[in-house]
Every structure is written in structure tokens, then in C-alpha cells.
Amino acid sequence: MDALKSKVLAIDDDEAILMLFDTILPKEGFSVVSTPRGGTGITMAHDEKPDLIILDLGLPDIPGMEVCRVIRQDPAIRHIPILMLTAQNNVQDKVKGLELGADDYLPKPFEPKELVARIRAILRRSTNEHPSEKVLERANVKILVDQIVVEVNGIQKGRLTRKEFDLLYVLMKKSPQVLSRSYLVETVWGTDYPVTDRTVDATIKRLRQKLGGDGAVHVITVEGFGYKFE
């Protein structure tokens, strides 16, 4: 994705931070729209169609975690990458945010150069994740890539978070290969995140539940190795 054509939506109630975004990001080729409120941010995500959302956790109306959850459950905007910001450098918050579907996590205060680098890295990943494939189908499970929708026997299943969706995509894409937890962490979450094997197991569990009875049939645990889609 060309940064010159990328729009960033910043949701943060710190006026100084918003002014910083307005100063820094246009110089780096990004356009910026912003709001200090989570509810307005959700509306703007629909109206502005940003390429990326910078989301603060400490918002005055709706907690940032809840804003992330709402966005990831909305088919119209769930594909938009999210960079979370918080004044708390708490590992549990990081893991929770990533499990909800955030693409990256940056604690305050931050260096402007790191912010820009992380934005560009997220946009590159989101562009390259599924470059040309529109539909991926294995057995009776179909992924509609552009819509971030999963169907089983032609019936759309419960709303998946971005990480659940990406995990299923990788398992189906590599089927019937057995994928180790470390491979899944690196591929789905990346190496910079505080993600453990337990996070992978918990995400697999939620994915199986959302796929219904077919989840346990297709998403197989290979003891001592990892997981595969069968």
C-alpha cells in the first residue's frame, strides 16, 4: 500500500497527541482524521473508510478495548488494521488487545519515528496477507477473503476476530500440513508481540466454538507438534 494514499483515523482524547498526529503524519505522506471519542470513532470508521485506525485505550465514553471489539464484529469495517495506544505498558493489556484483533500495540510515550514505522509495517502486512485470493475453500468450509467471512456448508458462521480469521486462513492455506505453535505465532501475530503458546491454544478453542460441530472435525490438534486443518 502506498503511504501517500493512506488515510489514518486517530481515536484519542489527548489533544496534544492528536496535534502531534496532525503534525507528523502528513509530513510522512498520510492523511489524518481524528476524534476524541470512541463512539464517534466507530461512526467515522464507516464514513471515512480509513486504511488504519490508531486507537487509544483510555477514552472518555467507550473503553478502547470495547471500540476494538465493536469494530472487529462489524463486517463493514472489521478489516481495517488497528494500532492500539495506551499509557499502560501492561503485558496483559497487550495480549487482550491482540486477542481482540488489534494488529499492533504501542505504549505512550512513543517516538514519532517508531509510530510511523509501525504504521507502515501494519499497512504492508495488511496488503500482503491475502494479495490475490478472493475465496479459499477446503472441504465444506469456505473463506470469503475480502469480506472476512467464513461459511460452513453455505451458512455464515459466528463473527470471528481478525486473529481467529487469520489463524483459520493459515491452517486452511497450508492444509494438510501440520503447523507448529511457533510458526502460527510468527505468521499470525508476528515476532514482536507478547504472544505465548497458550494464546494460540485459546484462539484455536474459540475458533472451534465459532465453527460449531465442524470446528473439532477440521481443526485438529497433533500432540507434540501443533495444529492442522483436515
Coordinates of N, CA and C in Angstrom, one line a residue:
M1 N 0.8 -1.2 0.0 CA 0.0 0.0 0.0 C 0.9 1.2 0.0
D2 N 0.6 2.2 -0.8 CA 1.3 3.4 -0.9 C 0.9 4.3 0.2
A3 N 1.9 4.7 1.0 CA 1.6 5.6 2.2 C 1.0 6.9 1.8
L4 N 1.4 7.3 0.5 CA 0.9 8.6 0.1 C -0.7 8.6 -0.1
K5 N -1.2 7.4 -0.2 CA -2.7 7.3 -0.4 C -3.3 6.8 0.8
S6 N -2.6 6.7 1.9 CA -3.2 6.0 3.1 C -3.8 7.0 4.1
K7 N -5.0 6.7 4.5 CA -5.7 7.6 5.5 C -5.7 7.0 6.8
V8 N -5.4 7.7 7.9 CA -5.3 7.3 9.2 C -6.4 7.9 10.0
L9 N -7.2 7.1 10.8 CA -8.2 7.6 11.7 C -7.6 7.5 13.1
A10 N -7.4 8.6 13.8 CA -6.9 8.6 15.2 C -8.0 8.8 16.1
I11 N -8.2 7.9 17.1 CA -9.2 8.0 18.1 C -8.5 8.1 19.5
D12 N -8.4 9.3 20.0 CA -7.6 9.6 21.2 C -8.2 10.9 21.8
D13 N -8.4 10.9 23.2 CA -8.9 12.1 23.8 C -7.8 13.0 24.3
D14 N -6.6 12.8 24.0 CA -5.5 13.6 24.4 C -5.2 14.6 23.2
E15 N -5.6 15.9 23.5 CA -5.5 16.9 22.4 C -4.1 17.1 21.9
A16 N -3.1 16.9 22.8 CA -1.7 17.1 22.4 C -1.3 15.9 21.5
I17 N -1.8 14.7 21.7 CA -1.4 13.6 20.9 C -2.1 13.8 19.5
L18 N -3.3 14.3 19.5 CA -4.0 14.5 18.2 C -3.2 15.5 17.4
M19 N -2.8 16.6 18.1 CA -2.0 17.6 17.4 C -0.7 17.1 16.8
L20 N -0.1 16.1 17.6 CA 1.2 15.5 17.2 C 0.9 14.7 15.9
F21 N -0.2 13.9 15.9 CA -0.6 13.2 14.7 C -0.7 14.1 13.5
D22 N -1.4 15.2 13.7 CA -1.7 16.2 12.6 C -0.4 16.8 12.1
T23 N 0.6 16.9 12.9 CA 1.9 17.5 12.5 C 2.8 16.5 11.8
I24 N 2.9 15.3 12.4 CA 3.8 14.3 12.0 C 3.4 13.5 10.7
L25 N 2.2 13.0 10.8 CA 1.7 12.0 9.8 C 1.6 12.7 8.4
P26 N 1.1 13.9 8.2 CA 1.0 14.5 6.9 C 2.4 14.6 6.2
K27 N 3.4 14.9 7.1 CA 4.8 15.1 6.6 C 5.3 13.7 6.0
E28 N 4.7 12.6 6.5 CA 5.1 11.3 6.1 C 4.3 10.8 5.0
G29 N 3.4 11.6 4.5 CA 2.5 11.2 3.3 C 1.2 10.7 3.7
F30 N 0.8 10.7 5.0 CA -0.5 10.2 5.4 C -1.5 11.3 5.5
S31 N -2.8 11.1 5.2 CA -3.9 12.0 5.6 C -4.4 11.5 6.9
V32 N -4.9 12.5 7.7 CA -5.4 12.2 9.1 C -6.7 12.8 9.3
V33 N -7.6 12.0 9.9 CA -8.9 12.4 10.5 C -8.9 11.9 12.0
S34 N -9.5 12.7 12.8 CA -9.4 12.3 14.3 C -10.7 12.6 15.0
T35 N -10.8 12.0 16.2 CA -11.9 12.3 17.1 C -11.4 11.9 18.5
P36 N -11.9 12.6 19.6 CA -11.6 12.2 20.9 C -12.5 11.2 21.6
R37 N -13.5 10.7 20.8 CA -14.5 9.8 21.4 C -14.6 8.5 20.6
G38 N -14.8 7.4 21.4 CA -14.9 6.1 20.7 C -16.1 5.9 19.9
G39 N -17.2 6.4 20.4 CA -18.5 6.2 19.6 C -18.4 6.9 18.2
T40 N -17.9 8.1 18.3 CA -17.7 8.9 17.0 C -16.7 8.2 16.1
G41 N -15.6 7.6 16.8 CA -14.6 6.9 16.0 C -15.2 5.8 15.2
I42 N -16.1 5.0 15.8 CA -16.8 3.9 15.1 C -17.5 4.4 13.9
T43 N -18.3 5.5 14.1 CA -19.0 6.1 13.0 C -18.1 6.6 11.9
M44 N -17.0 7.2 12.3 CA -16.0 7.7 11.3 C -15.3 6.6 10.6
A45 N -15.2 5.5 11.2 CA -14.6 4.3 10.5 C -15.4 3.9 9.3
H46 N -16.8 4.0 9.5 CA -17.7 3.7 8.4 C -17.6 4.8 7.3
D47 N -17.7 6.1 7.8 CA -17.8 7.2 6.9 C -16.5 7.5 6.1
E48 N -15.4 7.5 6.8 CA -14.1 7.9 6.3 C -13.4 6.8 5.6
K49 N -13.7 5.5 5.9 CA -13.0 4.4 5.3 C -11.5 4.5 5.4
P50 N -11.0 4.6 6.6 CA -9.5 4.8 6.7 C -8.8 3.5 6.4
D51 N -7.5 3.6 6.1 CA -6.7 2.5 5.9 C -6.1 1.9 7.1
L52 N -6.1 2.7 8.2 CA -5.6 2.2 9.5 C -6.3 3.1 10.6
I53 N -6.5 2.5 11.8 CA -7.0 3.2 12.9 C -6.0 3.2 14.1
I54 N -5.7 4.4 14.6 CA -4.9 4.5 15.8 C -5.9 4.6 17.0
L55 N -5.9 3.7 17.9 CA -6.9 3.6 18.9 C -6.3 3.7 20.3
D56 N -6.7 4.7 21.1 CA -6.2 4.9 22.5 C -7.2 4.0 23.3
L57 N -6.6 3.4 24.4 CA -7.5 2.6 25.3 C -8.3 3.5 26.3
G58 N -7.7 4.6 26.7 CA -8.4 5.4 27.7 C -9.3 6.5 27.2
L59 N -10.4 6.1 26.6 CA -11.3 7.1 26.0 C -12.4 7.4 27.0
P60 N -13.0 8.6 26.9 CA -14.0 9.1 27.9 C -15.4 8.5 27.8
D61 N -15.8 7.9 26.7 CA -17.1 7.4 26.5 C -17.2 5.9 26.5
I62 N -16.3 5.3 25.6 CA -16.3 3.8 25.4 C -14.9 3.4 25.6
P63 N -14.5 2.4 26.4 CA -13.2 1.9 26.5 C -12.6 1.5 25.2
G64 N -11.3 1.7 25.0 CA -10.7 1.4 23.7 C -10.9 -0.1 23.4
M65 N -10.8 -1.0 24.4 CA -10.9 -2.4 24.1 C -12.3 -2.7 23.6
E66 N -13.3 -2.0 24.1 CA -14.7 -2.2 23.6 C -14.8 -1.7 22.1
V67 N -14.2 -0.5 21.9 CA -14.2 0.0 20.5 C -13.6 -1.0 19.5
C68 N -12.5 -1.6 19.9 CA -11.8 -2.6 19.1 C -12.8 -3.8 18.9
R69 N -13.4 -4.2 19.9 CA -14.3 -5.4 19.8 C -15.5 -5.1 18.8
V70 N -16.0 -3.9 19.0 CA -17.2 -3.5 18.1 C -16.7 -3.4 16.6
I71 N -15.5 -2.9 16.4 CA -15.0 -2.8 15.0 C -14.8 -4.2 14.4
R72 N -14.2 -5.1 15.2 CA -13.9 -6.4 14.7 C -15.1 -7.3 14.5
Q73 N -16.3 -6.8 15.1 CA -17.5 -7.6 14.9 C -18.4 -7.0 13.8
D74 N -18.0 -5.9 13.2 CA -18.7 -5.2 12.2 C -18.2 -5.6 10.8
P75 N -18.9 -6.3 10.0 CA -18.4 -6.8 8.7 C -18.0 -5.6 7.8
A76 N -18.5 -4.4 7.9 CA -18.2 -3.4 7.0 C -16.8 -2.7 7.3
I77 N -16.4 -2.8 8.6 CA -15.1 -2.2 9.0 C -14.1 -3.1 9.7
R78 N -14.5 -4.3 9.8 CA -13.6 -5.2 10.6 C -12.3 -5.5 10.0
H79 N -12.1 -5.2 8.7 CA -10.8 -5.5 8.0 C -9.8 -4.4 8.3
I80 N -10.2 -3.2 8.8 CA -9.3 -2.1 9.0 C -8.3 -2.4 10.1
P81 N -7.0 -2.3 9.8 CA -6.0 -2.6 10.8 C -6.1 -1.6 12.0
I82 N -5.7 -2.0 13.2 CA -5.8 -1.2 14.4 C -4.5 -1.2 15.1
L83 N -3.9 0.0 15.4 CA -2.8 0.2 16.2 C -3.2 0.7 17.5
M84 N -3.1 0.0 18.6 CA -3.5 0.4 19.9 C -2.5 1.3 20.6
L85 N -2.9 2.3 21.3 CA -2.1 3.2 22.1 C -2.5 3.1 23.5
T86 N -1.6 3.1 24.5 CA -2.0 3.2 25.9 C -0.9 3.7 26.7
A87 N -1.2 4.4 27.8 CA -0.2 4.8 28.7 C 0.3 3.7 29.6
Q88 N -0.4 2.6 29.6 CA 0.0 1.4 30.4 C 0.8 0.4 29.6
N89 N 2.0 0.2 30.0 CA 2.8 -0.8 29.3 C 2.6 -2.2 30.0
N90 N 1.4 -2.7 29.9 CA 1.0 -3.9 30.7 C 0.8 -5.1 29.7
V91 N 1.5 -6.2 30.0 CA 1.5 -7.3 29.1 C 0.1 -7.9 28.9
Q92 N -0.6 -7.9 30.0 CA -2.0 -8.5 29.9 C -2.9 -7.7 29.0
D93 N -2.7 -6.3 29.1 CA -3.5 -5.5 28.2 C -3.1 -5.7 26.7
K94 N -1.8 -5.9 26.5 CA -1.3 -6.2 25.2 C -1.9 -7.4 24.6
V95 N -1.8 -8.5 25.4 CA -2.4 -9.8 25.0 C -3.9 -9.7 24.7
K96 N -4.6 -9.0 25.6 CA -6.0 -8.9 25.4 C -6.4 -8.1 24.2
G97 N -5.6 -7.0 24.0 CA -5.8 -6.2 22.8 C -5.6 -7.0 21.5
L98 N -4.5 -7.8 21.5 CA -4.2 -8.5 20.3 C -5.2 -9.7 20.1
E99 N -5.7 -10.3 21.1 CA -6.7 -11.3 21.0 C -8.0 -10.7 20.5
L100 N -8.3 -9.5 20.8 CA -9.5 -8.9 20.3 C -9.4 -8.5 18.8
G101 N -8.1 -8.5 18.3 CA -7.9 -8.2 16.9 C -7.1 -7.0 16.6
A102 N -6.5 -6.4 17.6 CA -5.5 -5.3 17.3 C -4.4 -5.9 16.5
D103 N -3.8 -5.1 15.6 CA -2.7 -5.5 14.8 C -1.3 -5.2 15.4
D104 N -1.3 -4.2 16.3 CA -0.1 -3.8 16.9 C -0.4 -3.0 18.2
Y105 N 0.6 -2.8 19.0 CA 0.4 -2.1 20.3 C 1.6 -1.3 20.6
L106 N 1.3 0.0 20.9 CA 2.4 1.0 21.1 C 2.1 1.7 22.4
P107 N 3.0 1.6 23.4 CA 2.8 2.3 24.7 C 3.2 3.8 24.6
K108 N 2.5 4.6 25.3 CA 2.9 6.0 25.5 C 3.9 6.2 26.6
P109 N 4.8 7.1 26.5 CA 5.1 8.0 25.4 C 5.8 7.2 24.3
F110 N 5.8 7.6 23.1 CA 6.4 6.9 21.9 C 7.2 7.9 21.1
E111 N 8.2 7.4 20.4 CA 8.9 8.2 19.5 C 8.2 8.3 18.1
P112 N 8.1 9.5 17.6 CA 7.3 9.6 16.3 C 7.8 8.7 15.2
K113 N 9.2 8.5 15.2 CA 9.7 7.6 14.1 C 9.2 6.2 14.3
E114 N 9.1 5.8 15.5 CA 8.6 4.4 15.8 C 7.1 4.3 15.4
L115 N 6.4 5.3 15.7 CA 4.9 5.3 15.3 C 4.8 5.2 13.8
V116 N 5.5 6.0 13.1 CA 5.4 5.9 11.6 C 5.9 4.6 11.1
A117 N 7.0 4.0 11.6 CA 7.5 2.7 11.2 C 6.4 1.7 11.4
R118 N 5.8 1.7 12.6 CA 4.8 0.7 12.9 C 3.6 0.8 12.0
I119 N 3.1 2.0 11.7 CA 2.0 2.2 10.8 C 2.3 1.6 9.4
R120 N 3.5 1.9 8.9 CA 3.9 1.4 7.6 C 4.0 -0.1 7.6
A121 N 4.5 -0.7 8.7 CA 4.7 -2.1 8.8 C 3.3 -2.8 8.8
I122 N 2.3 -2.2 9.5 CA 1.0 -2.8 9.6 C 0.3 -2.7 8.2
L123 N 0.5 -1.6 7.5 CA -0.1 -1.4 6.2 C 0.5 -2.4 5.2
R124 N 1.8 -2.6 5.3 CA 2.4 -3.6 4.4 C 1.9 -5.0 4.7
R125 N 1.7 -5.4 6.0 CA 1.2 -6.7 6.3 C -0.2 -6.9 5.8
S126 N -1.0 -5.8 6.1 CA -2.4 -5.9 5.7 C -2.6 -6.0 4.2
T127 N -1.7 -5.4 3.4 CA -1.8 -5.5 2.0 C -1.3 -6.9 1.5
N128 N -0.3 -7.4 2.1 CA 0.3 -8.7 1.6 C -0.3 -9.9 2.2
E129 N -1.2 -9.8 3.2 CA -1.8 -11.0 3.8 C -2.4 -11.9 2.8
H130 N -3.4 -11.4 2.1 CA -4.1 -12.1 1.1 C -4.1 -11.4 -0.2
P131 N -3.0 -11.4 -1.0 CA -2.8 -10.5 -2.1 C -3.7 -10.6 -3.2
S132 N -4.1 -11.8 -3.6 CA -5.0 -12.0 -4.8 C -6.2 -12.9 -4.5
E133 N -6.1 -13.8 -3.6 CA -7.1 -14.8 -3.3 C -8.4 -14.1 -2.8
K134 N -9.5 -14.5 -3.5 CA -10.8 -13.9 -3.1 C -11.6 -15.0 -2.2
V135 N -11.4 -16.2 -2.6 CA -12.1 -17.3 -1.9 C -11.1 -18.4 -1.7
L136 N -11.2 -19.0 -0.5 CA -10.4 -20.2 -0.1 C -11.3 -21.2 0.4
E137 N -11.3 -22.4 -0.2 CA -12.3 -23.4 0.2 C -11.6 -24.7 0.4
R138 N -11.9 -25.4 1.6 CA -11.4 -26.7 1.9 C -12.5 -27.5 2.5
A139 N -12.8 -28.6 1.9 CA -13.9 -29.5 2.4 C -15.2 -28.6 2.4
N140 N -15.9 -28.5 3.5 CA -17.2 -27.8 3.5 C -17.0 -26.4 4.1
V141 N -15.8 -25.9 4.2 CA -15.5 -24.6 4.8 C -15.0 -23.7 3.8
K142 N -15.6 -22.5 3.7 CA -15.3 -21.5 2.7 C -14.9 -20.2 3.4
I143 N -13.8 -19.6 3.0 CA -13.4 -18.2 3.4 C -13.6 -17.2 2.3
L144 N -14.4 -16.2 2.6 CA -14.6 -15.1 1.6 C -13.6 -14.0 2.1
V145 N -12.4 -14.0 1.5 CA -11.3 -13.2 2.0 C -11.6 -11.7 2.1
D146 N -12.1 -11.1 1.0 CA -12.4 -9.7 1.1 C -13.4 -9.3 2.1
Q147 N -14.3 -10.2 2.4 CA -15.4 -9.8 3.4 C -15.0 -10.3 4.8
I148 N -14.0 -11.0 4.9 CA -13.6 -11.6 6.2 C -14.8 -12.4 6.8
V149 N -15.3 -13.3 6.0 CA -16.4 -14.1 6.3 C -16.1 -15.6 6.2
V150 N -16.6 -16.4 7.1 CA -16.4 -17.8 7.0 C -17.8 -18.5 6.9
E151 N -17.9 -19.4 5.9 CA -19.1 -20.2 5.7 C -18.8 -21.7 5.9
V152 N -19.7 -22.4 6.6 CA -19.7 -23.8 6.7 C -21.0 -24.4 6.1
N153 N -20.8 -25.2 5.1 CA -22.0 -25.8 4.4 C -22.9 -24.7 3.9
G154 N -22.3 -23.6 3.4 CA -23.0 -22.4 2.9 C -23.7 -21.5 3.9
I155 N -23.5 -21.8 5.2 CA -24.0 -21.0 6.2 C -23.0 -20.1 6.9
Q156 N -23.2 -18.8 7.0 CA -22.2 -18.0 7.6 C -22.1 -18.2 9.1
K157 N -20.9 -18.4 9.6 CA -20.7 -18.7 11.0 C -20.5 -17.4 11.8
G158 N -20.4 -17.6 13.1 CA -20.3 -16.5 14.1 C -19.1 -15.6 13.7
R159 N -19.2 -14.4 14.1 CA -18.2 -13.4 13.7 C -16.9 -13.7 14.4
L160 N -15.9 -13.9 13.5 CA -14.5 -14.2 14.0 C -13.8 -12.9 14.2
T161 N -12.9 -12.9 15.2 CA -12.0 -11.8 15.4 C -10.9 -11.9 14.2
R162 N -10.2 -10.8 14.0 CA -9.2 -10.8 13.0 C -8.1 -11.9 13.2
K163 N -7.7 -12.1 14.4 CA -6.7 -13.2 14.6 C -7.3 -14.6 14.4
E164 N -8.6 -14.8 14.8 CA -9.2 -16.1 14.6 C -9.3 -16.3 13.1
F165 N -9.7 -15.3 12.4 CA -9.8 -15.4 10.9 C -8.5 -15.7 10.3
D166 N -7.4 -15.0 10.7 CA -6.1 -15.2 10.1 C -5.6 -16.6 10.4
L167 N -5.9 -17.0 11.6 CA -5.4 -18.4 12.0 C -6.1 -19.4 11.2
L168 N -7.4 -19.3 11.0 CA -8.1 -20.3 10.1 C -7.6 -20.2 8.7
Y169 N -7.3 -19.0 8.2 CA -6.8 -18.9 6.8 C -5.5 -19.6 6.7
V170 N -4.6 -19.4 7.6 CA -3.2 -20.0 7.5 C -3.4 -21.6 7.6
L171 N -4.2 -22.1 8.5 CA -4.4 -23.5 8.6 C -5.0 -24.1 7.4
M172 N -6.0 -23.4 6.8 CA -6.6 -23.9 5.5 C -5.6 -23.8 4.4
K173 N -4.9 -22.7 4.3 CA -4.0 -22.5 3.2 C -2.9 -23.6 3.2
K174 N -2.4 -23.9 4.3 CA -1.3 -24.9 4.4 C -1.8 -26.3 4.6
S175 N -3.1 -26.6 4.6 CA -3.7 -27.9 4.8 C -3.1 -28.8 3.7
P176 N -2.8 -30.1 4.1 CA -2.9 -30.8 5.3 C -1.7 -30.7 6.2
Q177 N -0.8 -29.7 6.0 CA 0.4 -29.6 6.7 C 0.2 -29.3 8.2
V178 N 1.0 -29.9 9.1 CA 0.9 -29.7 10.5 C 1.8 -28.4 10.8
L179 N 1.2 -27.4 11.5 CA 1.9 -26.2 11.7 C 2.1 -26.1 13.2
S180 N 3.4 -25.8 13.6 CA 3.7 -25.6 15.0 C 3.2 -24.4 15.6
R181 N 3.1 -24.3 16.9 CA 2.6 -23.1 17.5 C 3.5 -22.0 17.3
S182 N 4.8 -22.2 17.2 CA 5.7 -21.1 17.0 C 5.6 -20.5 15.6
Y183 N 5.3 -21.4 14.6 CA 5.0 -20.9 13.2 C 3.7 -20.1 13.2
L184 N 2.7 -20.5 13.9 CA 1.5 -19.8 13.9 C 1.6 -18.5 14.6
V185 N 2.4 -18.4 15.7 CA 2.6 -17.1 16.4 C 3.3 -16.2 15.4
E186 N 4.4 -16.6 14.8 CA 5.1 -15.8 13.9 C 4.3 -15.3 12.7
T187 N 3.5 -16.2 12.1 CA 2.7 -15.9 10.9 C 1.5 -15.0 11.2
V188 N 0.8 -15.3 12.3 CA -0.5 -14.6 12.6 C -0.3 -13.4 13.5
W189 N 0.6 -13.5 14.5 CA 0.8 -12.4 15.4 C 2.0 -11.6 15.1
G190 N 3.1 -12.2 14.6 CA 4.4 -11.6 14.4 C 5.3 -11.8 15.6
T191 N 6.5 -11.6 15.4 CA 7.5 -11.9 16.4 C 7.7 -10.8 17.4
D192 N 7.1 -9.6 17.2 CA 7.3 -8.5 18.2 C 6.3 -8.5 19.3
Y193 N 5.3 -9.4 19.3 CA 4.2 -9.4 20.2 C 4.4 -10.4 21.4
P194 N 3.8 -10.0 22.6 CA 4.0 -10.9 23.7 C 2.9 -12.1 23.7
V195 N 3.0 -12.9 22.7 CA 2.1 -14.0 22.5 C 2.8 -15.3 22.8
T196 N 2.1 -16.1 23.6 CA 2.6 -17.4 24.0 C 1.8 -18.6 23.3
D197 N 2.3 -19.8 23.6 CA 1.6 -21.0 23.1 C 0.1 -21.0 23.6
R198 N 0.0 -20.6 24.9 CA -1.4 -20.6 25.5 C -2.3 -19.6 24.7
T199 N -1.8 -18.5 24.2 CA -2.6 -17.6 23.3 C -3.1 -18.4 22.1
V200 N -2.2 -19.1 21.5 CA -2.6 -19.9 20.3 C -3.6 -20.9 20.6
D201 N -3.4 -21.6 21.7 CA -4.4 -22.6 22.1 C -5.8 -22.0 22.4
A202 N -5.8 -20.9 23.1 CA -7.0 -20.2 23.4 C -7.8 -19.7 22.2
T203 N -7.0 -19.2 21.2 CA -7.6 -18.8 19.9 C -8.1 -19.9 19.1
I204 N -7.4 -21.0 19.2 CA -7.9 -22.3 18.5 C -9.2 -22.7 19.1
K205 N -9.3 -22.7 20.4 CA -10.5 -23.1 21.2 C -11.7 -22.2 20.7
R206 N -11.5 -20.9 20.7 CA -12.6 -20.0 20.3 C -13.0 -20.2 18.8
L207 N -12.0 -20.5 18.0 CA -12.2 -20.7 16.6 C -13.1 -22.0 16.4
R208 N -12.8 -23.0 17.1 CA -13.5 -24.3 17.0 C -15.0 -24.0 17.5
Q209 N -15.2 -23.3 18.5 CA -16.5 -23.0 19.0 C -17.3 -22.2 18.0
K210 N -16.7 -21.3 17.3 CA -17.4 -20.5 16.4 C -17.7 -21.2 15.1
L211 N -16.9 -22.2 14.8 CA -17.2 -23.1 13.6 C -18.3 -24.1 13.9
G212 N -18.6 -24.3 15.2 CA -19.6 -25.2 15.6 C -19.1 -26.7 15.6
G213 N -20.0 -27.6 15.3 CA -19.5 -29.0 15.3 C -18.4 -29.3 14.3
D214 N -18.3 -28.5 13.3 CA -17.2 -28.8 12.3 C -15.9 -28.3 12.8
G215 N -15.9 -27.5 13.8 CA -14.6 -27.0 14.3 C -13.7 -28.1 14.8
A216 N -14.2 -29.0 15.6 CA -13.4 -30.1 16.1 C -13.1 -31.1 15.1
V217 N -13.9 -31.2 14.0 CA -13.7 -32.1 12.9 C -12.5 -31.6 12.1
H218 N -12.5 -30.4 11.8 CA -11.5 -29.9 10.8 C -10.2 -29.3 11.5
V219 N -10.3 -28.7 12.6 CA -9.1 -28.1 13.2 C -8.6 -29.1 14.2
I220 N -7.5 -29.8 13.8 CA -7.0 -30.9 14.6 C -5.8 -30.6 15.4
T221 N -5.8 -31.1 16.6 CA -4.5 -31.0 17.4 C -3.7 -32.2 17.1
V222 N -2.4 -32.0 16.8 CA -1.4 -33.0 16.6 C -0.5 -33.0 17.8
E223 N -0.7 -33.8 18.8 CA 0.0 -33.8 20.0 C 1.6 -33.8 19.8
G224 N 2.2 -32.8 20.5 CA 3.7 -32.7 20.4 C 4.2 -31.9 19.2
F225 N 3.2 -31.5 18.3 CA 3.6 -30.9 17.0 C 2.9 -29.5 16.9
G226 N 1.6 -29.5 16.9 CA 0.8 -28.3 16.7 C -0.6 -28.6 16.2
Y227 N -1.0 -27.8 15.1 CA -2.3 -27.9 14.6 C -2.3 -28.1 13.1
K228 N -3.5 -28.6 12.6 CA -3.6 -28.7 11.1 C -5.1 -28.6 10.8
F229 N -5.4 -28.2 9.6 CA -6.8 -28.3 9.1 C -6.9 -29.5 8.2
E230 N -7.9 -30.3 8.6 CA -8.1 -31.6 7.9 C -9.5 -31.7 7.3

